[in-house]
Amino acid sequence: PAGSLLYPYGPEHHDQKNPKLDDGASQKVSLTVPFTFYGQEYQSLYVNNNGVISFDTRVNQYTPDPFPLADGRPFVAPYWADVDNVLGGDIFYRETTDPTVLERVTQNINQYFPTIPFTATWAFVATWDHVAYYGSTTNKGNTFQAILTTNTQASFILLNYWDIQWTTGAASDGDPDTGLGGTPAHAGFNSGDETNFYNIPGSQTDAIINITKTSNVNVPGRWVFQVDVFKAIEVPTEAPKAANVNNCWL
């Protein structure tokens, strides 16, 4: 079941929902606790329809660029591509201190980072639920999720990929009938400087559609990273062009 990978989401969990707007975003979300990303504390973020959670500024751009970006925008891209929630799907998000959620995320982080003492005190859950692509002539939808969590000292991000059926919108030279081709989706982390970034293997290649089968924590469809001082758990991958991935740490 989806619950085995995805954290609970939706109206019944008091989620907010993004407006139905191509290249849209949430309102500015003021956080109740600061979240540290690449050594910088942030008090607010945006959940962007096009598969990006950004700090400081919205990201309306629909065709992804490889990291590092030269314009200084700090953000995490669970699946940066041309989402069109007018054609289908919803984007949900919430801050939470629900004990059940915090217990689950604590267990996950302790499992994947056993040498780092961590008990979650806060989490932010953003979910793209069966979202369509721009120009789509199909019912294809992608379902993926990002969980940000902190104990006010260490910060982590979990990326969950439940169902990925398309990689590219029509304005990014994708095929309207398949959602493939053109400039495929990008997944990774951009610190806002030109040194610190991470590109998940397969990004901007046709292989990104297989992200539901890849992982750095031996859980297909899940990638987990420490992001206060960025650290990635590395595992071998068969994704094409994986050797070209840039891995940089502070």
PDB file of C-alpha atoms in Angstrom:
ATOM      1  CA  PRO A   1       0.000   0.000   0.000  1.00  0.00           C
ATOM      2  CA  ALA A   2       1.021   3.618  -0.517  1.00  0.00           C
ATOM      3  CA  GLY A   3       1.213   4.018   3.246  1.00  0.00           C
ATOM      4  CA  SER A   4       4.265   1.786   3.322  1.00  0.00           C
ATOM      5  CA  LEU A   5       6.269   4.544   1.614  1.00  0.00           C
ATOM      6  CA  LEU A   6       4.268   7.770   1.781  1.00  0.00           C
ATOM      7  CA  TYR A   7       3.552   9.688   4.961  1.00  0.00           C
ATOM      8  CA  PRO A   8      -0.163  10.436   5.493  1.00  0.00           C
ATOM      9  CA  TYR A   9      -1.448  13.458   3.590  1.00  0.00           C
ATOM     10  CA  GLY A  10      -4.618  15.141   2.387  1.00  0.00           C
ATOM     11  CA  PRO A  11      -7.476  17.208   3.839  1.00  0.00           C
ATOM     12  CA  GLU A  12      -8.149  14.670   6.581  1.00  0.00           C
ATOM     13  CA  HIS A  13      -4.649  15.414   7.901  1.00  0.00           C
ATOM     14  CA  HIS A  14      -5.305  19.177   7.905  1.00  0.00           C
ATOM     15  CA  ASP A  15      -3.158  19.803   4.831  1.00  0.00           C
ATOM     16  CA  GLN A  16      -3.277  23.069   2.944  1.00  0.00           C
ATOM     17  CA  LYS A  17      -3.758  22.757  -0.822  1.00  0.00           C
ATOM     18  CA  ASN A  18      -2.137  24.789  -3.577  1.00  0.00           C
ATOM     19  CA  PRO A  19      -4.378  26.722  -5.957  1.00  0.00           C
ATOM     20  CA  LYS A  20      -5.173  25.254  -9.377  1.00  0.00           C
ATOM     21  CA  LEU A  21      -2.739  27.396 -11.346  1.00  0.00           C
ATOM     22  CA  ASP A  22      -0.178  26.408 -13.960  1.00  0.00           C
ATOM     23  CA  ASP A  23       3.327  27.288 -12.664  1.00  0.00           C
ATOM     24  CA  GLY A  24       1.724  28.391  -9.390  1.00  0.00           C
ATOM     25  CA  ALA A  25       2.859  28.022  -5.790  1.00  0.00           C
ATOM     26  CA  SER A  26       1.665  28.134  -2.221  1.00  0.00           C
ATOM     27  CA  GLN A  27       1.528  31.340  -0.291  1.00  0.00           C
ATOM     28  CA  LYS A  28       4.658  32.103   1.698  1.00  0.00           C
ATOM     29  CA  VAL A  29       4.698  29.557   4.539  1.00  0.00           C
ATOM     30  CA  SER A  30       6.114  31.019   7.757  1.00  0.00           C
ATOM     31  CA  LEU A  31       7.691  28.203   9.754  1.00  0.00           C
ATOM     32  CA  THR A  32       7.207  27.841  13.492  1.00  0.00           C
ATOM     33  CA  VAL A  33      10.829  26.723  13.841  1.00  0.00           C
ATOM     34  CA  PRO A  34      13.805  27.578  11.619  1.00  0.00           C
ATOM     35  CA  PHE A  35      14.953  24.951   9.131  1.00  0.00           C
ATOM     36  CA  THR A  36      18.680  24.785   8.400  1.00  0.00           C
ATOM     37  CA  PHE A  37      19.620  24.070   4.782  1.00  0.00           C
ATOM     38  CA  TYR A  38      23.300  24.071   3.769  1.00  0.00           C
ATOM     39  CA  GLY A  39      24.289  25.981   6.907  1.00  0.00           C
ATOM     40  CA  GLN A  40      21.685  28.721   6.485  1.00  0.00           C
ATOM     41  CA  GLU A  41      18.595  29.072   8.691  1.00  0.00           C
ATOM     42  CA  TYR A  42      15.312  29.734   6.922  1.00  0.00           C
ATOM     43  CA  GLN A  43      12.057  30.854   8.546  1.00  0.00           C
ATOM     44  CA  SER A  44       9.830  30.470   5.499  1.00  0.00           C
ATOM     45  CA  LEU A  45       9.402  28.470   2.315  1.00  0.00           C
ATOM     46  CA  TYR A  46       7.220  28.006  -0.750  1.00  0.00           C
ATOM     47  CA  VAL A  47       5.746  24.782  -2.098  1.00  0.00           C
ATOM     48  CA  ASN A  48       5.906  25.268  -5.853  1.00  0.00           C
ATOM     49  CA  ASN A  49       3.584  23.377  -8.182  1.00  0.00           C
ATOM     50  CA  ASN A  50       6.481  22.411 -10.465  1.00  0.00           C
ATOM     51  CA  GLY A  51       7.958  19.969  -7.970  1.00  0.00           C
ATOM     52  CA  VAL A  52      10.157  22.337  -5.943  1.00  0.00           C
ATOM     53  CA  ILE A  53      10.297  23.476  -2.301  1.00  0.00           C
ATOM     54  CA  SER A  54      12.150  26.781  -2.245  1.00  0.00           C
ATOM     55  CA  PHE A  55      13.461  29.144   0.401  1.00  0.00           C
ATOM     56  CA  ASP A  56      13.304  32.951   0.077  1.00  0.00           C
ATOM     57  CA  THR A  57      11.586  33.063  -3.332  1.00  0.00           C
ATOM     58  CA  ARG A  58       9.064  31.214  -5.486  1.00  0.00           C
ATOM     59  CA  VAL A  59      10.240  29.067  -8.384  1.00  0.00           C
ATOM     60  CA  ASN A  60       7.870  29.377 -11.340  1.00  0.00           C
ATOM     61  CA  GLN A  61      10.342  27.971 -13.872  1.00  0.00           C
ATOM     62  CA  TYR A  62       8.934  24.863 -15.545  1.00  0.00           C
ATOM     63  CA  THR A  63      11.893  23.479 -17.546  1.00  0.00           C
ATOM     64  CA  PRO A  64      14.547  22.311 -15.057  1.00  0.00           C
ATOM     65  CA  ASP A  65      18.213  23.285 -15.115  1.00  0.00           C
ATOM     66  CA  PRO A  66      21.017  21.118 -13.729  1.00  0.00           C
ATOM     67  CA  PHE A  67      22.541  22.133 -10.398  1.00  0.00           C
ATOM     68  CA  PRO A  68      24.364  24.261  -9.393  1.00  0.00           C
ATOM     69  CA  LEU A  69      22.254  27.200 -10.487  1.00  0.00           C
ATOM     70  CA  ALA A  70      24.053  30.495 -10.981  1.00  0.00           C
ATOM     71  CA  ASP A  71      21.219  32.681  -9.681  1.00  0.00           C
ATOM     72  CA  GLY A  72      21.545  31.841  -5.987  1.00  0.00           C
ATOM     73  CA  ARG A  73      18.136  30.247  -5.433  1.00  0.00           C
ATOM     74  CA  PRO A  74      18.271  27.743  -2.542  1.00  0.00           C
ATOM     75  CA  PHE A  75      15.827  24.873  -2.951  1.00  0.00           C
ATOM     76  CA  VAL A  76      15.164  21.173  -2.937  1.00  0.00           C
ATOM     77  CA  ALA A  77      13.684  19.657  -6.079  1.00  0.00           C
ATOM     78  CA  PRO A  78      11.840  16.426  -5.323  1.00  0.00           C
ATOM     79  CA  TYR A  79      10.804  16.275  -9.003  1.00  0.00           C
ATOM     80  CA  TRP A  80      11.293  19.544 -10.880  1.00  0.00           C
ATOM     81  CA  ALA A  81       9.212  19.420 -14.064  1.00  0.00           C
ATOM     82  CA  ASP A  82       6.253  21.163 -15.700  1.00  0.00           C
ATOM     83  CA  VAL A  83       3.370  20.146 -13.451  1.00  0.00           C
ATOM     84  CA  ASP A  84      -0.085  21.395 -14.418  1.00  0.00           C
ATOM     85  CA  ASN A  85      -2.523  20.797 -11.554  1.00  0.00           C
ATOM     86  CA  VAL A  86      -5.274  22.472 -13.586  1.00  0.00           C
ATOM     87  CA  LEU A  87      -5.276  19.361 -15.771  1.00  0.00           C
ATOM     88  CA  GLY A  88      -5.091  16.968 -12.837  1.00  0.00           C
ATOM     89  CA  GLY A  89      -3.887  16.278  -9.328  1.00  0.00           C
ATOM     90  CA  ASP A  90      -3.324  18.271  -6.153  1.00  0.00           C
ATOM     91  CA  ILE A  91      -0.388  19.615  -4.153  1.00  0.00           C
ATOM     92  CA  PHE A  92      -0.765  19.341  -0.372  1.00  0.00           C
ATOM     93  CA  TYR A  93       1.411  20.581   2.496  1.00  0.00           C
ATOM     94  CA  ARG A  94       1.455  21.033   6.261  1.00  0.00           C
ATOM     95  CA  GLU A  95       3.693  21.737   9.221  1.00  0.00           C
ATOM     96  CA  THR A  96       3.247  19.166  11.938  1.00  0.00           C
ATOM     97  CA  THR A  97       4.279  18.235  15.448  1.00  0.00           C
ATOM     98  CA  ASP A  98       1.895  15.282  15.510  1.00  0.00           C
ATOM     99  CA  PRO A  99       3.515  12.632  17.747  1.00  0.00           C
ATOM    100  CA  THR A 100       2.713   9.799  15.331  1.00  0.00           C
ATOM    101  CA  VAL A 101       4.424  11.571  12.439  1.00  0.00           C
ATOM    102  CA  LEU A 102       7.404  12.612  14.559  1.00  0.00           C
ATOM    103  CA  GLU A 103       7.834   9.068  15.867  1.00  0.00           C
ATOM    104  CA  ARG A 104       7.817   7.683  12.339  1.00  0.00           C
ATOM    105  CA  VAL A 105      10.311  10.215  10.986  1.00  0.00           C
ATOM    106  CA  THR A 106      12.547   9.703  14.028  1.00  0.00           C
ATOM    107  CA  GLN A 107      12.593   5.958  13.404  1.00  0.00           C
ATOM    108  CA  ASN A 108      13.411   6.503   9.729  1.00  0.00           C
ATOM    109  CA  ILE A 109      16.286   8.891  10.392  1.00  0.00           C
ATOM    110  CA  ASN A 110      17.705   6.710  13.178  1.00  0.00           C
ATOM    111  CA  GLN A 111      17.641   3.754  10.786  1.00  0.00           C
ATOM    112  CA  TYR A 112      19.367   5.576   7.926  1.00  0.00           C
ATOM    113  CA  PHE A 113      21.775   7.696  10.023  1.00  0.00           C
ATOM    114  CA  PRO A 114      22.504   5.489  13.049  1.00  0.00           C
ATOM    115  CA  THR A 115      25.545   7.482  14.184  1.00  0.00           C
ATOM    116  CA  ILE A 116      23.614  10.763  14.530  1.00  0.00           C
ATOM    117  CA  PRO A 117      21.482  11.139  17.691  1.00  0.00           C
ATOM    118  CA  PHE A 118      18.135  12.451  16.439  1.00  0.00           C
ATOM    119  CA  THR A 119      14.630  12.864  17.779  1.00  0.00           C
ATOM    120  CA  ALA A 120      12.368  14.851  15.477  1.00  0.00           C
ATOM    121  CA  THR A 121      10.576  17.809  17.057  1.00  0.00           C
ATOM    122  CA  TRP A 122       9.064  19.218  13.843  1.00  0.00           C
ATOM    123  CA  ALA A 123       8.243  18.100  10.315  1.00  0.00           C
ATOM    124  CA  PHE A 124       6.909  19.570   7.097  1.00  0.00           C
ATOM    125  CA  VAL A 125       5.126  17.246   4.668  1.00  0.00           C
ATOM    126  CA  ALA A 126       4.567  18.236   1.024  1.00  0.00           C
ATOM    127  CA  THR A 127       2.849  15.842  -1.384  1.00  0.00           C
ATOM    128  CA  TRP A 128       2.211  16.031  -5.105  1.00  0.00           C
ATOM    129  CA  ASP A 129      -0.779  13.738  -5.590  1.00  0.00           C
ATOM    130  CA  HIS A 130      -1.301  12.308  -9.112  1.00  0.00           C
ATOM    131  CA  VAL A 131      -0.282  15.609 -10.725  1.00  0.00           C
ATOM    132  CA  ALA A 132      -0.555  16.016 -14.507  1.00  0.00           C
ATOM    133  CA  TYR A 133       1.965  17.537 -16.900  1.00  0.00           C
ATOM    134  CA  TYR A 134       1.544  20.676 -18.992  1.00  0.00           C
ATOM    135  CA  GLY A 135      -0.005  19.961 -22.399  1.00  0.00           C
ATOM    136  CA  SER A 136      -1.102  16.479 -21.363  1.00  0.00           C
ATOM    137  CA  THR A 137      -3.534  14.557 -23.543  1.00  0.00           C
ATOM    138  CA  THR A 138      -3.515  11.619 -21.097  1.00  0.00           C
ATOM    139  CA  ASN A 139      -4.584  10.756 -17.555  1.00  0.00           C
ATOM    140  CA  LYS A 140      -0.983  10.160 -16.442  1.00  0.00           C
ATOM    141  CA  GLY A 141      -0.124  11.466 -12.998  1.00  0.00           C
ATOM    142  CA  ASN A 142       2.901  11.554 -10.691  1.00  0.00           C
ATOM    143  CA  THR A 143       2.712  11.030  -6.926  1.00  0.00           C
ATOM    144  CA  PHE A 144       5.736  12.003  -4.843  1.00  0.00           C
ATOM    145  CA  GLN A 145       6.507  13.590  -1.507  1.00  0.00           C
ATOM    146  CA  ALA A 146       9.090  15.512   0.497  1.00  0.00           C
ATOM    147  CA  ILE A 147       9.401  15.483   4.287  1.00  0.00           C
ATOM    148  CA  LEU A 148      11.562  18.129   5.972  1.00  0.00           C
ATOM    149  CA  THR A 149      12.411  17.456   9.614  1.00  0.00           C
ATOM    150  CA  THR A 150      14.596  18.884  12.358  1.00  0.00           C
ATOM    151  CA  ASN A 151      15.404  18.670  16.048  1.00  0.00           C
ATOM    152  CA  THR A 152      16.558  22.343  15.851  1.00  0.00           C
ATOM    153  CA  GLN A 153      20.157  21.150  15.380  1.00  0.00           C
ATOM    154  CA  ALA A 154      20.291  18.527  12.626  1.00  0.00           C
ATOM    155  CA  SER A 155      18.000  18.753   9.586  1.00  0.00           C
ATOM    156  CA  PHE A 156      16.995  16.020   7.141  1.00  0.00           C
ATOM    157  CA  ILE A 157      14.908  15.675   3.998  1.00  0.00           C
ATOM    158  CA  LEU A 158      13.196  12.463   2.896  1.00  0.00           C
ATOM    159  CA  LEU A 159      12.036  12.172  -0.714  1.00  0.00           C
ATOM    160  CA  ASN A 160       9.390   9.532  -1.468  1.00  0.00           C
ATOM    161  CA  TYR A 161       8.493   8.509  -5.027  1.00  0.00           C
ATOM    162  CA  TRP A 162       5.347   6.401  -5.142  1.00  0.00           C
ATOM    163  CA  ASP A 163       4.193   6.588  -8.769  1.00  0.00           C
ATOM    164  CA  ILE A 164       6.047   8.351 -11.603  1.00  0.00           C
ATOM    165  CA  GLN A 165       4.291   8.078 -14.977  1.00  0.00           C
ATOM    166  CA  TRP A 166       5.746  11.067 -16.844  1.00  0.00           C
ATOM    167  CA  THR A 167       8.980  13.054 -17.032  1.00  0.00           C
ATOM    168  CA  THR A 168       8.367  16.086 -19.245  1.00  0.00           C
ATOM    169  CA  GLY A 169       5.766  18.716 -20.058  1.00  0.00           C
ATOM    170  CA  ALA A 170       4.979  19.755 -23.618  1.00  0.00           C
ATOM    171  CA  ALA A 171       6.605  23.194 -23.167  1.00  0.00           C
ATOM    172  CA  SER A 172       9.861  21.397 -22.283  1.00  0.00           C
ATOM    173  CA  ASP A 173       9.694  19.568 -25.628  1.00  0.00           C
ATOM    174  CA  GLY A 174       7.958  16.553 -24.154  1.00  0.00           C
ATOM    175  CA  ASP A 175       5.450  14.493 -26.115  1.00  0.00           C
ATOM    176  CA  PRO A 176       1.878  15.495 -25.113  1.00  0.00           C
ATOM    177  CA  ASP A 177       0.724  11.916 -25.685  1.00  0.00           C
ATOM    178  CA  THR A 178       3.353  10.241 -23.497  1.00  0.00           C
ATOM    179  CA  GLY A 179       4.833  12.869 -21.151  1.00  0.00           C
ATOM    180  CA  LEU A 180       8.293  11.673 -22.171  1.00  0.00           C
ATOM    181  CA  GLY A 181      11.258  13.055 -24.132  1.00  0.00           C
ATOM    182  CA  GLY A 182      12.459  16.661 -24.277  1.00  0.00           C
ATOM    183  CA  THR A 183      14.150  17.921 -21.086  1.00  0.00           C
ATOM    184  CA  PRO A 184      13.172  15.390 -18.391  1.00  0.00           C
ATOM    185  CA  ALA A 185      12.614  16.149 -14.717  1.00  0.00           C
ATOM    186  CA  HIS A 186      15.420  16.993 -12.319  1.00  0.00           C
ATOM    187  CA  ALA A 187      15.760  15.863  -8.698  1.00  0.00           C
ATOM    188  CA  GLY A 188      18.289  17.160  -6.206  1.00  0.00           C
ATOM    189  CA  PHE A 189      19.450  19.975  -3.972  1.00  0.00           C
ATOM    190  CA  ASN A 190      20.782  23.452  -4.715  1.00  0.00           C
ATOM    191  CA  SER A 191      22.369  25.427  -1.871  1.00  0.00           C
ATOM    192  CA  GLY A 192      22.263  28.796  -3.572  1.00  0.00           C
ATOM    193  CA  ASP A 193      26.030  28.998  -4.087  1.00  0.00           C
ATOM    194  CA  GLU A 194      28.054  27.518  -6.931  1.00  0.00           C
ATOM    195  CA  THR A 195      29.807  24.883  -4.832  1.00  0.00           C
ATOM    196  CA  ASN A 196      27.296  22.903  -2.818  1.00  0.00           C
ATOM    197  CA  PHE A 197      24.673  20.857  -4.634  1.00  0.00           C
ATOM    198  CA  TYR A 198      23.531  17.316  -5.340  1.00  0.00           C
ATOM    199  CA  ASN A 199      21.958  15.810  -8.451  1.00  0.00           C
ATOM    200  CA  ILE A 200      20.103  12.531  -7.932  1.00  0.00           C
ATOM    201  CA  PRO A 201      21.303   9.933 -10.481  1.00  0.00           C
ATOM    202  CA  GLY A 202      19.201   9.869 -13.624  1.00  0.00           C
ATOM    203  CA  SER A 203      18.126  13.517 -13.376  1.00  0.00           C
ATOM    204  CA  GLN A 204      17.369  15.152 -16.715  1.00  0.00           C
ATOM    205  CA  THR A 205      17.651  11.799 -18.488  1.00  0.00           C
ATOM    206  CA  ASP A 206      14.951   9.322 -19.474  1.00  0.00           C
ATOM    207  CA  ALA A 207      16.072   7.230 -16.481  1.00  0.00           C
ATOM    208  CA  ILE A 208      14.416   9.609 -14.001  1.00  0.00           C
ATOM    209  CA  ILE A 209      11.120   7.807 -14.605  1.00  0.00           C
ATOM    210  CA  ASN A 210      12.683   4.855 -12.736  1.00  0.00           C
ATOM    211  CA  ILE A 211      13.254   6.868  -9.533  1.00  0.00           C
ATOM    212  CA  THR A 212      10.521   4.773  -7.903  1.00  0.00           C
ATOM    213  CA  LYS A 213      12.965   1.855  -8.110  1.00  0.00           C
ATOM    214  CA  THR A 214      16.144   3.603  -6.928  1.00  0.00           C
ATOM    215  CA  SER A 215      17.264   4.646  -3.460  1.00  0.00           C
ATOM    216  CA  ASN A 216      20.253   5.611  -1.323  1.00  0.00           C
ATOM    217  CA  VAL A 217      18.782   3.869   1.748  1.00  0.00           C
ATOM    218  CA  ASN A 218      17.808   0.498   0.234  1.00  0.00           C
ATOM    219  CA  VAL A 219      14.106   1.392   0.164  1.00  0.00           C
ATOM    220  CA  PRO A 220      12.931   1.574  -3.474  1.00  0.00           C
ATOM    221  CA  GLY A 221      11.524   5.028  -4.181  1.00  0.00           C
ATOM    222  CA  ARG A 222      13.089   6.721  -1.149  1.00  0.00           C
ATOM    223  CA  TRP A 223      16.091   9.063  -0.994  1.00  0.00           C
ATOM    224  CA  VAL A 224      17.193  10.590   2.324  1.00  0.00           C
ATOM    225  CA  PHE A 225      19.718  13.342   3.032  1.00  0.00           C
ATOM    226  CA  GLN A 226      21.124  15.289   5.940  1.00  0.00           C
ATOM    227  CA  VAL A 227      20.873  18.902   4.831  1.00  0.00           C
ATOM    228  CA  ASP A 228      21.984  21.197   7.672  1.00  0.00           C
ATOM    229  CA  VAL A 229      25.542  20.323   6.673  1.00  0.00           C
ATOM    230  CA  PHE A 230      24.826  18.353   3.546  1.00  0.00           C
ATOM    231  CA  LYS A 231      25.647  14.644   3.556  1.00  0.00           C
ATOM    232  CA  ALA A 232      24.441  12.047   1.097  1.00  0.00           C
ATOM    233  CA  ILE A 233      24.432   8.304   1.654  1.00  0.00           C
ATOM    234  CA  GLU A 234      25.979   6.880  -1.493  1.00  0.00           C
ATOM    235  CA  VAL A 235      25.001   3.563  -3.019  1.00  0.00           C
ATOM    236  CA  PRO A 236      25.783   2.059  -6.420  1.00  0.00           C
ATOM    237  CA  THR A 237      23.194   2.784  -9.060  1.00  0.00           C
ATOM    238  CA  GLU A 238      22.569   1.491 -12.553  1.00  0.00           C
ATOM    239  CA  ALA A 239      20.953   4.724 -13.701  1.00  0.00           C
ATOM    240  CA  PRO A 240      22.378   5.883 -17.049  1.00  0.00           C
ATOM    241  CA  LYS A 241      24.920   8.686 -16.812  1.00  0.00           C
ATOM    242  CA  ALA A 242      25.165   8.195 -13.049  1.00  0.00           C
ATOM    243  CA  ALA A 243      28.927   8.642 -13.328  1.00  0.00           C
ATOM    244  CA  ASN A 244      28.334  12.261 -14.292  1.00  0.00           C
ATOM    245  CA  VAL A 245      26.532  13.117 -11.064  1.00  0.00           C
ATOM    246  CA  ASN A 246      28.243  15.824  -9.009  1.00  0.00           C
ATOM    247  CA  ASN A 247      28.433  15.204  -5.263  1.00  0.00           C
ATOM    248  CA  CYS A 248      29.530  18.110  -3.147  1.00  0.00           C
ATOM    249  CA  TRP A 249      29.542  18.693   0.570  1.00  0.00           C
ATOM    250  CA  LEU A 250      30.078  21.716   2.761  1.00  0.00           C
TER     251      LEU A 250
END
